């Protein structure tokens, strides 16, 4: 019986999601919305059957090993799952699920917002109009055009491809690197590069869409920035640690990189303060999936996964 199952919801998710969870389960909510520390998480998990967590929760091996035996599933309200040690969960027989698919379009929209905001100097424009704008001039805040430029997409999964669809409509030429080459139907005319380094060499605009893993951590470092063509624009909607912040900040300051559009940060919410002094860094506070429709869909997907677990079925988005 689902109604007897107890779930811990670790952050304040949208009302529609809470209402559905309450209609199905006995729920413990985090009304303060402060991320739990490890000890608090372990304490609150006592007697629960599942945890609905988010990317702000540390679900590393040390936490998972201390969870009570009653926990049989962790459903994360995110597509990214680098905050969960899947191997530790597997060893304990805990099912882990995520929410792919439902946030593809919203996140690709934000990638385009960042491409436009960075290349058209939206941050400086907003600051100018709030300050001492003295009127139009022929050379004021000239940015970079997207038309005919090459957009390099690192990681051509659902979100990378949705970004490509949008960028094509702006006249960009799409290039990509992915672990495996896509079929011609999915490529839709995009040019495949066999290595990330080859992709960098043609990326007038570079958009990062790869998951964070030991292979991608600090991928965009000084050496790789040096491979980019002159005046490149760097966009990140994936995970902050894919970029070596010190290297990118130095490149933004020297002009080696023309502009960056960033929605995610290493160590967020405490981003490297160097970005705040770079007027050519257009920054957003990790709101890639932040639409009402998308956040509801993420919560419903997490609950669909738990419903399946407790009905003895295979959850649609099972990671382990
Ligand atoms: C958002 O960043 C997610 O992984 O869902």
Short mmCIF file of C-alpha atoms and ligand atoms in Angstrom, two decimals:
data_model
loop_
_atom_site.label_atom_id
_atom_site.label_comp_id
_atom_site.label_asym_id
_atom_site.label_seq_id
_atom_site.Cartn_x
_atom_site.Cartn_y
_atom_site.Cartn_z
CA UNK A 1 0.00 0.00 0.00
CA UNK A 2 1.57 3.28 -1.12
CA UNK A 3 -0.33 5.22 1.55
CA UNK A 4 1.65 3.55 4.30
CA UNK A 5 5.00 4.46 2.80
CA UNK A 6 6.95 7.29 4.39
CA UNK A 7 9.05 9.65 2.32
CA UNK A 8 11.42 12.42 3.33
CA UNK A 9 11.32 15.39 0.93
CA UNK A 10 14.56 17.23 1.58
CA UNK A 11 13.78 20.67 0.09
CA UNK A 12 10.73 22.82 -0.40
CA UNK A 13 9.50 21.56 -3.78
CA UNK A 14 6.55 23.24 -5.62
CA UNK A 15 3.09 23.03 -4.02
CA UNK A 16 1.67 20.85 -6.79
CA UNK A 17 4.39 18.29 -6.09
CA UNK A 18 3.87 18.43 -2.32
CA UNK A 19 0.12 18.02 -2.79
CA UNK A 20 0.55 14.95 -4.96
CA UNK A 21 3.14 13.48 -2.57
CA UNK A 22 0.82 14.06 0.38
CA UNK A 23 -2.09 12.42 -1.44
CA UNK A 24 -0.02 9.28 -1.89
CA UNK A 25 2.48 9.05 0.97
CA UNK A 26 3.16 10.03 4.54
CA UNK A 27 5.52 12.90 3.93
CA UNK A 28 8.13 14.70 6.01
CA UNK A 29 8.79 18.15 4.58
CA UNK A 30 11.59 20.68 4.99
CA UNK A 31 9.59 23.85 5.53
CA UNK A 32 12.71 25.92 6.36
CA UNK A 33 14.21 24.85 3.02
CA UNK A 34 17.75 24.84 4.45
CA UNK A 35 19.81 21.98 2.95
CA UNK A 36 20.30 19.26 5.58
CA UNK A 37 23.75 18.42 6.86
CA UNK A 38 24.68 14.74 6.91
CA UNK A 39 23.70 14.11 10.54
CA UNK A 40 20.31 15.77 10.12
CA UNK A 41 19.64 13.80 6.96
CA UNK A 42 20.46 10.51 8.70
CA UNK A 43 18.29 11.41 11.67
CA UNK A 44 15.30 12.45 9.55
CA UNK A 45 15.65 9.35 7.37
CA UNK A 46 14.98 7.06 10.36
CA UNK A 47 11.82 5.05 9.74
CA UNK A 48 11.39 6.41 6.19
CA UNK A 49 11.05 4.25 3.09
CA UNK A 50 12.48 6.69 0.57
CA UNK A 51 14.16 10.06 0.17
CA UNK A 52 13.18 12.60 -2.47
CA UNK A 53 16.37 14.70 -2.59
CA UNK A 54 17.82 17.44 -4.77
CA UNK A 55 21.20 18.36 -6.19
CA UNK A 56 21.85 20.43 -3.06
CA UNK A 57 21.96 17.31 -0.88
CA UNK A 58 25.18 15.46 -0.21
CA UNK A 59 24.44 11.81 -0.92
CA UNK A 60 28.03 10.68 -0.85
CA UNK A 61 29.18 7.24 0.30
CA UNK A 62 29.57 8.33 3.92
CA UNK A 63 25.94 9.46 4.03
CA UNK A 64 24.52 6.50 2.11
CA UNK A 65 26.36 4.02 4.32
CA UNK A 66 24.70 5.53 7.40
CA UNK A 67 21.14 5.55 6.04
CA UNK A 68 18.72 3.28 7.89
CA UNK A 69 17.88 -0.11 6.35
CA UNK A 70 14.31 1.06 5.81
CA UNK A 71 15.38 3.36 2.92
CA UNK A 72 14.85 1.48 -0.31
CA UNK A 73 14.92 4.36 -2.81
CA UNK A 74 16.46 7.77 -3.42
CA UNK A 75 14.65 9.81 -6.08
CA UNK A 76 16.53 12.95 -7.01
CA UNK A 77 14.64 15.99 -8.23
CA UNK A 78 17.27 16.61 -10.93
CA UNK A 79 18.70 15.13 -14.07
CA UNK A 80 22.27 15.45 -12.72
CA UNK A 81 23.23 12.86 -10.12
CA UNK A 82 26.85 13.62 -9.29
CA UNK A 83 25.76 14.35 -5.71
CA UNK A 84 24.80 10.66 -5.24
CA UNK A 85 27.33 7.86 -4.92
CA UNK A 86 25.62 5.30 -7.14
CA UNK A 87 28.04 2.52 -6.26
CA UNK A 88 27.42 3.00 -2.53
CA UNK A 89 23.66 2.91 -3.18
CA UNK A 90 23.99 -0.22 -5.31
CA UNK A 91 25.97 -1.95 -2.56
CA UNK A 92 23.17 -1.22 -0.11
CA UNK A 93 20.45 -2.28 -2.54
CA UNK A 94 19.01 1.25 -2.66
CA UNK A 95 17.32 2.16 -5.95
CA UNK A 96 18.32 5.60 -7.31
CA UNK A 97 16.31 7.51 -9.92
CA UNK A 98 16.57 10.93 -11.63
CA UNK A 99 14.37 13.14 -13.85
CA UNK A 100 15.73 13.19 -17.41
CA UNK A 101 13.70 14.53 -20.32
CA UNK A 102 11.37 16.93 -18.55
CA UNK A 103 13.93 19.71 -18.16
CA UNK A 104 15.45 19.52 -21.63
CA UNK A 105 13.60 22.45 -23.23
CA UNK A 106 13.82 24.82 -20.24
CA UNK A 107 17.55 24.25 -19.88
CA UNK A 108 18.17 24.72 -23.60
CA UNK A 109 16.19 27.97 -23.40
CA UNK A 110 18.57 29.21 -20.71
CA UNK A 111 21.58 28.17 -22.80
CA UNK A 112 20.23 30.47 -25.55
CA UNK A 113 19.54 33.20 -23.02
CA UNK A 114 23.19 32.94 -21.97
CA UNK A 115 24.44 32.92 -25.57
CA UNK A 116 22.46 36.06 -26.29
CA UNK A 117 23.18 37.73 -22.95
CA UNK A 118 26.92 37.12 -23.15
CA UNK A 119 27.42 37.91 -26.83
CA UNK A 120 25.20 41.02 -26.75
CA UNK A 121 26.66 42.36 -23.50
CA UNK A 122 23.34 42.29 -21.63
CA UNK A 123 25.01 42.67 -18.22
CA UNK A 124 26.76 45.88 -19.23
CA UNK A 125 23.59 47.13 -20.90
CA UNK A 126 21.50 46.53 -17.79
CA UNK A 127 24.12 48.27 -15.65
CA UNK A 128 24.30 51.22 -18.06
CA UNK A 129 20.56 51.80 -18.15
CA UNK A 130 20.37 51.62 -14.36
CA UNK A 131 23.23 54.13 -14.14
CA UNK A 132 24.35 56.97 -16.36
CA UNK A 133 23.18 56.10 -19.91
CA UNK A 134 23.68 59.18 -22.02
CA UNK A 135 21.94 57.89 -25.17
CA UNK A 136 22.58 55.83 -28.28
CA UNK A 137 25.97 56.04 -29.94
CA UNK A 138 27.26 54.23 -33.05
CA UNK A 139 29.84 52.28 -31.05
CA UNK A 140 28.02 51.68 -27.78
CA UNK A 141 28.27 48.15 -26.33
CA UNK A 142 28.98 46.46 -29.62
CA UNK A 143 28.77 42.71 -29.14
CA UNK A 144 29.22 39.67 -31.34
CA UNK A 145 26.72 38.34 -33.90
CA UNK A 146 25.54 34.75 -33.72
CA UNK A 147 24.74 34.44 -37.44
CA UNK A 148 27.20 32.25 -39.39
CA UNK A 149 29.25 31.58 -36.23
CA UNK A 150 30.21 28.03 -35.29
CA UNK A 151 28.57 26.75 -32.09
CA UNK A 152 30.55 23.91 -30.53
CA UNK A 153 28.39 21.70 -28.32
CA UNK A 154 30.24 19.46 -25.90
CA UNK A 155 27.82 16.67 -24.98
CA UNK A 156 25.13 16.13 -27.59
CA UNK A 157 22.50 14.53 -25.36
CA UNK A 158 18.90 15.76 -25.16
CA UNK A 159 19.83 19.23 -23.88
CA UNK A 160 22.74 19.67 -26.31
CA UNK A 161 20.46 18.78 -29.23
CA UNK A 162 17.69 21.09 -28.01
CA UNK A 163 20.28 23.88 -27.82
CA UNK A 164 21.32 23.07 -31.41
CA UNK A 165 17.71 23.35 -32.63
CA UNK A 166 17.44 26.85 -31.15
CA UNK A 167 20.88 27.99 -32.30
CA UNK A 168 20.18 26.88 -35.90
CA UNK A 169 17.20 29.24 -35.91
CA UNK A 170 19.67 32.05 -35.13
CA UNK A 171 21.80 31.09 -38.15
CA UNK A 172 24.57 29.29 -36.28
CA UNK A 173 26.55 26.38 -37.71
CA UNK A 174 26.47 23.42 -35.32
CA UNK A 175 29.55 21.37 -34.39
CA UNK A 176 29.70 18.79 -31.60
CA UNK A 177 31.69 16.21 -29.73
CA UNK A 178 30.06 13.35 -27.87
CA UNK A 179 31.34 10.04 -26.55
CA UNK A 180 29.50 8.32 -29.40
CA UNK A 181 28.63 9.85 -32.75
CA UNK A 182 24.90 10.42 -33.26
CA UNK A 183 22.84 8.96 -36.11
CA UNK A 184 22.35 11.28 -39.13
CA UNK A 185 18.71 11.83 -38.03
CA UNK A 186 19.82 13.10 -34.62
CA UNK A 187 22.80 15.02 -36.01
CA UNK A 188 20.52 17.09 -38.27
CA UNK A 189 23.52 18.29 -40.27
CA UNK A 190 25.78 19.02 -37.27
CA UNK A 191 29.49 18.35 -37.81
CA UNK A 192 30.97 15.68 -35.55
CA UNK A 193 34.47 16.04 -34.10
CA UNK A 194 36.25 12.94 -32.82
CA UNK A 195 37.81 14.69 -29.83
CA UNK A 196 36.84 17.54 -27.54
CA UNK A 197 40.08 19.32 -28.47
CA UNK A 198 39.20 19.26 -32.19
CA UNK A 199 35.80 20.71 -31.31
CA UNK A 200 37.39 23.55 -29.32
CA UNK A 201 39.44 24.63 -32.33
CA UNK A 202 36.27 25.48 -34.30
CA UNK A 203 34.10 26.78 -31.45
CA UNK A 204 33.43 30.50 -31.94
CA UNK A 205 30.81 29.82 -29.29
CA UNK A 206 31.27 26.85 -26.94
CA UNK A 207 28.31 25.45 -25.01
CA UNK A 208 28.99 22.84 -22.33
CA UNK A 209 26.35 20.12 -21.94
CA UNK A 210 28.35 17.22 -20.55
CA UNK A 211 27.68 15.63 -17.15
CA UNK A 212 30.20 16.24 -14.37
CA UNK A 213 32.46 13.20 -13.97
CA UNK A 214 36.13 12.62 -13.13
CA UNK A 215 36.77 12.91 -16.91
CA UNK A 216 35.05 16.29 -17.30
CA UNK A 217 36.11 17.94 -14.01
CA UNK A 218 38.00 21.16 -14.82
CA UNK A 219 37.84 20.24 -18.51
CA UNK A 220 37.94 23.85 -19.70
CA UNK A 221 41.37 24.82 -18.39
CA UNK A 222 44.07 27.21 -19.60
CA UNK A 223 45.46 24.80 -22.21
CA UNK A 224 42.05 24.08 -23.69
CA UNK A 225 41.00 27.74 -23.66
CA UNK A 226 44.12 28.39 -25.77
CA UNK A 227 42.69 26.08 -28.46
CA UNK A 228 39.57 28.21 -28.99
CA UNK A 229 39.44 30.62 -31.98
CA UNK A 230 39.90 34.35 -31.26
CA UNK A 231 37.05 36.14 -29.40
CA UNK A 232 35.17 33.04 -28.31
CA UNK A 233 32.06 33.01 -26.13
CA UNK A 234 31.83 30.27 -23.47
CA UNK A 235 28.47 29.04 -22.16
CA UNK A 236 27.86 26.65 -19.25
CA UNK A 237 24.51 25.18 -18.23
CA UNK A 238 25.91 21.79 -17.18
CA UNK A 239 27.86 21.83 -13.92
CA UNK A 240 30.24 24.48 -12.60
CA UNK A 241 33.27 22.26 -11.99
CA UNK A 242 33.48 21.45 -15.72
CA UNK A 243 35.28 24.82 -15.89
CA UNK A 244 38.56 25.77 -14.21
CA UNK A 245 37.32 29.13 -12.90
CA UNK A 246 40.73 30.74 -12.42
CA UNK A 247 41.63 29.97 -16.04
CA UNK A 248 38.35 31.33 -17.43
CA UNK A 249 38.44 34.46 -15.26
CA UNK A 250 42.00 35.19 -16.42
CA UNK A 251 40.90 34.71 -20.04
CA UNK A 252 37.87 36.99 -19.58
CA UNK A 253 40.09 39.66 -18.04
CA UNK A 254 42.77 39.46 -20.75
CA UNK A 255 40.18 39.38 -23.55
CA UNK A 256 41.36 35.93 -24.74
CA UNK A 257 37.71 34.92 -24.14
CA UNK A 258 35.31 37.63 -25.33
CA UNK A 259 32.45 36.73 -22.99
CA UNK A 260 30.99 33.96 -20.86
CA UNK A 261 27.41 33.06 -20.00
CA UNK A 262 27.25 30.92 -16.87
CA UNK A 263 24.29 29.39 -15.02
CA UNK A 264 26.28 26.96 -12.87
CA UNK A 265 29.33 27.41 -10.65
CA UNK A 266 31.97 25.38 -8.89
CA UNK A 267 31.13 25.48 -5.16
CA UNK A 268 27.78 27.22 -5.76
CA UNK A 269 26.17 29.17 -4.25
CA UNK A 270 29.59 30.63 -3.39
CA UNK A 271 30.85 31.39 -6.87
CA UNK A 272 34.41 32.50 -7.51
CA UNK A 273 34.25 36.27 -6.75
CA UNK A 274 36.50 36.92 -9.75
CA UNK A 275 33.44 36.54 -11.99
CA UNK A 276 31.69 39.44 -10.28
CA UNK A 277 34.40 41.83 -11.49
CA UNK A 278 34.22 40.64 -15.09
CA UNK A 279 31.71 42.76 -16.96
CA UNK A 280 31.90 40.28 -19.83
CA UNK A 281 30.56 37.49 -17.60
CA UNK A 282 26.78 37.21 -17.86
CA UNK A 283 25.75 35.25 -14.77
CA UNK A 284 22.56 33.52 -13.68
CA UNK A 285 21.88 31.67 -10.40
CA UNK A 286 21.41 28.06 -11.63
CA UNK A 287 17.93 28.53 -13.03
CA UNK A 288 18.18 26.30 -16.11
CA UNK A 289 15.12 24.25 -15.18
CA UNK A 290 13.34 27.00 -13.24
CA UNK A 291 9.96 27.26 -14.90
CA UNK A 292 6.76 26.40 -13.05
CA UNK A 293 5.90 23.75 -15.63
CA UNK A 294 9.36 22.18 -15.57
CA UNK A 295 9.82 22.12 -11.80
CA UNK A 296 6.35 20.56 -11.41
CA UNK A 297 7.24 17.97 -14.05
CA UNK A 298 10.52 17.20 -12.28
CA UNK A 299 8.68 16.59 -9.02
CA UNK A 300 6.02 14.46 -10.71
CA UNK A 301 8.72 12.42 -12.43
CA UNK A 302 10.47 11.84 -9.11
CA UNK A 303 7.13 10.69 -7.64
CA UNK A 304 6.40 8.48 -10.68
CA UNK A 305 9.70 6.77 -9.96
CA UNK A 306 8.83 6.22 -6.29
CA UNK A 307 5.31 5.03 -7.18
CA UNK A 308 6.87 2.41 -9.46
CA UNK A 309 9.35 1.30 -6.79
CA UNK A 310 6.61 0.82 -4.21
CA UNK A 311 4.34 -0.94 -6.71
CA UNK A 312 7.07 -3.47 -7.40
CA UNK A 313 7.64 -2.15 -10.93
CA UNK A 314 10.79 -0.98 -12.69
CA UNK A 315 11.01 2.81 -12.16
CA UNK A 316 11.12 4.68 -15.48
CA UNK A 317 14.36 6.52 -14.65
CA UNK A 318 16.36 4.00 -12.66
CA UNK A 319 20.10 4.77 -12.41
CA UNK A 320 20.90 1.79 -10.15
C1 LIG B 1 19.74 20.70 -12.75
O1 LIG B 1 20.78 21.23 -12.77
C2 LIG B 1 19.52 19.27 -12.78
O2 LIG B 1 20.48 18.48 -12.81
O3 LIG B 1 18.36 18.87 -12.76
#
